[in-house]
Short mmCIF file of C-alpha atoms in Angstrom, two decimals:
data_model
loop_
_atom_site.label_atom_id
_atom_site.label_comp_id
_atom_site.label_asym_id
_atom_site.label_seq_id
_atom_site.Cartn_x
_atom_site.Cartn_y
_atom_site.Cartn_z
CA UNK A 271 151.75 13.41 -111.63
CA UNK A 272 151.85 11.53 -108.35
CA UNK A 273 151.94 7.78 -108.87
CA UNK A 274 150.04 6.44 -105.84
CA UNK A 275 150.91 2.82 -105.02
CA UNK A 276 148.81 2.42 -101.90
CA UNK A 277 146.77 4.55 -99.55
CA UNK A 278 145.32 4.51 -96.07
CA UNK A 279 143.26 6.64 -93.75
CA UNK A 280 145.13 7.65 -90.58
CA UNK A 281 143.25 8.08 -87.31
CA UNK A 282 144.88 9.40 -84.16
CA UNK A 283 142.41 8.23 -81.47
CA UNK A 284 142.06 9.79 -78.05
CA UNK A 285 142.11 6.29 -76.51
CA UNK A 286 144.00 3.84 -78.77
CA UNK A 287 142.99 0.69 -76.84
CA UNK A 288 139.31 1.64 -76.94
CA UNK A 289 139.54 2.36 -80.68
CA UNK A 290 141.38 -0.92 -81.35
CA UNK A 291 138.59 -2.76 -79.53
CA UNK A 292 135.98 -0.93 -81.62
CA UNK A 293 137.56 -1.44 -85.06
CA UNK A 294 139.10 -4.87 -84.41
CA UNK A 295 136.45 -6.51 -82.24
CA UNK A 296 133.14 -4.66 -82.64
CA UNK A 297 133.50 -3.95 -86.39
CA UNK A 298 135.60 -7.08 -86.90
CA UNK A 299 138.14 -5.54 -89.28
CA UNK A 300 141.04 -7.86 -90.08
CA UNK A 301 144.54 -6.71 -89.10
CA UNK A 302 146.93 -6.02 -91.98
CA UNK A 303 149.93 -5.25 -89.76
CA UNK A 304 150.94 -3.95 -86.36
CA UNK A 305 154.00 -1.96 -85.35
CA UNK A 306 155.54 -0.49 -82.23
CA UNK A 307 154.87 -1.52 -78.65
CA UNK A 308 152.63 -0.59 -75.78
CA UNK A 309 149.21 1.00 -75.66
CA UNK A 310 149.97 3.50 -78.44
CA UNK A 311 151.29 0.91 -80.90
CA UNK A 312 150.06 1.17 -84.47
CA UNK A 313 147.49 -1.16 -85.99
CA UNK A 314 146.61 -1.15 -89.69
CA UNK A 315 143.32 -2.77 -90.68
CA UNK A 316 142.16 -3.97 -94.08
CA UNK A 317 139.43 -1.65 -95.29
CA UNK A 318 138.19 -3.17 -98.53
CA UNK A 319 140.36 -1.61 -101.23
CA UNK A 320 142.31 0.49 -98.71
CA UNK A 321 143.58 0.50 -95.16
CA UNK A 322 142.71 2.17 -91.86
CA UNK A 323 145.65 2.91 -89.58
CA UNK A 324 145.21 3.65 -85.87
CA UNK A 325 148.44 4.97 -84.45
CA UNK A 326 149.61 7.45 -81.88
CA UNK A 327 147.28 9.40 -79.66
CA UNK A 328 145.52 12.71 -80.05
CA UNK A 329 144.37 14.98 -77.23
CA UNK A 330 141.24 15.74 -79.28
CA UNK A 331 138.89 13.63 -81.41
CA UNK A 332 139.36 13.76 -85.21
CA UNK A 333 137.82 16.63 -87.15
CA UNK A 334 134.00 16.51 -87.03
CA UNK A 335 133.82 16.42 -90.84
CA UNK A 336 135.70 13.12 -91.08
CA UNK A 337 133.49 10.21 -92.16
CA UNK A 338 134.25 6.66 -93.27
CA UNK A 339 132.29 4.82 -95.97
CA UNK A 340 132.29 1.02 -95.67
CA UNK A 341 130.55 -1.08 -98.29
CA UNK A 342 129.18 -4.43 -97.11
CA UNK A 343 127.31 -7.21 -98.90
CA UNK A 344 124.36 -7.22 -96.48
CA UNK A 345 123.70 -4.12 -94.37
CA UNK A 346 120.83 -5.77 -92.44
CA UNK A 347 123.17 -8.55 -91.29
CA UNK A 348 125.82 -5.93 -90.43
CA UNK A 349 123.20 -4.06 -88.37
CA UNK A 350 122.38 -7.18 -86.35
CA UNK A 351 126.05 -8.02 -85.78
CA UNK A 352 127.09 -4.48 -84.82
CA UNK A 353 124.12 -4.07 -82.48
CA UNK A 354 125.07 -7.36 -80.80
CA UNK A 355 128.59 -5.98 -80.27
CA UNK A 356 127.25 -2.81 -78.64
CA UNK A 357 128.14 -0.45 -81.49
CA UNK A 358 126.22 2.83 -81.30
CA UNK A 359 123.87 2.90 -84.29
CA UNK A 360 123.00 6.48 -85.19
CA UNK A 361 120.52 5.39 -87.84
CA UNK A 362 119.42 1.87 -88.81
CA UNK A 363 119.52 0.75 -92.47
CA UNK A 364 117.40 2.88 -94.80
CA UNK A 365 117.10 2.76 -98.59
CA UNK A 366 118.04 6.26 -99.68
CA UNK A 367 116.43 8.12 -102.60
CA UNK A 368 119.68 7.55 -104.55
CA UNK A 369 119.19 3.77 -104.22
CA UNK A 370 121.84 2.78 -101.67
CA UNK A 371 120.92 1.15 -98.36
CA UNK A 372 122.78 3.09 -95.66
CA UNK A 373 123.24 2.70 -91.93
CA UNK A 374 125.20 5.15 -89.81
CA UNK A 375 127.28 4.23 -86.75
CA UNK A 376 129.82 6.11 -84.66
CA UNK A 377 133.26 5.12 -83.39
CA UNK A 378 134.35 5.87 -79.79
CA UNK A 379 135.76 9.29 -80.81
CA UNK A 380 132.61 10.28 -82.69
CA UNK A 381 133.82 9.49 -86.21
CA UNK A 382 130.69 8.83 -88.26
CA UNK A 383 130.77 5.66 -90.34
CA UNK A 384 128.38 4.97 -93.19
CA UNK A 385 127.86 1.23 -93.63
CA UNK A 386 126.36 0.85 -97.09
CA UNK A 387 124.93 -1.90 -99.26
CA UNK A 388 124.90 -1.36 -103.02
CA UNK A 389 121.87 -3.27 -104.37
CA UNK A 390 122.40 -5.44 -107.45
CA UNK A 391 120.32 -3.14 -109.66
CA UNK A 392 122.13 0.05 -108.59
CA UNK A 393 124.21 1.88 -111.26
CA UNK A 394 127.33 1.53 -109.07
CA UNK A 395 127.10 -2.20 -109.81
CA UNK A 396 125.34 -2.45 -113.12
CA UNK A 397 125.28 -0.07 -116.07
CA UNK A 398 123.64 -1.71 -119.08
CA UNK A 399 124.98 0.92 -121.49
CA UNK A 400 128.59 -0.04 -120.80
#
């Protein structure tokens, strides 16, 4: 069995500075650590219970099937803030049939990001039988 102590998602952006501006300024993710020097230096952001690392450079955007899922306390407030920062909103907040309130945005390389609010009554938060 693999004993995992920590984990992170690694992104190799096509334009590291542009991606750092998106994740650090537009999304407002807090920096966990930075390493290296110059425009391709690595930056690791806190991502709730995990981390998002931007490092290196890729000649192509990440695989089209890659998506991030970010839970927030208030998706309507996140929508206002992200719109004010010029983030491309693919779909504004909508309560889905499964009960979550989801908004979809895109990073500069096209990575789709689901910004989700879990309502208080949703089973992910509250299960009366447990």
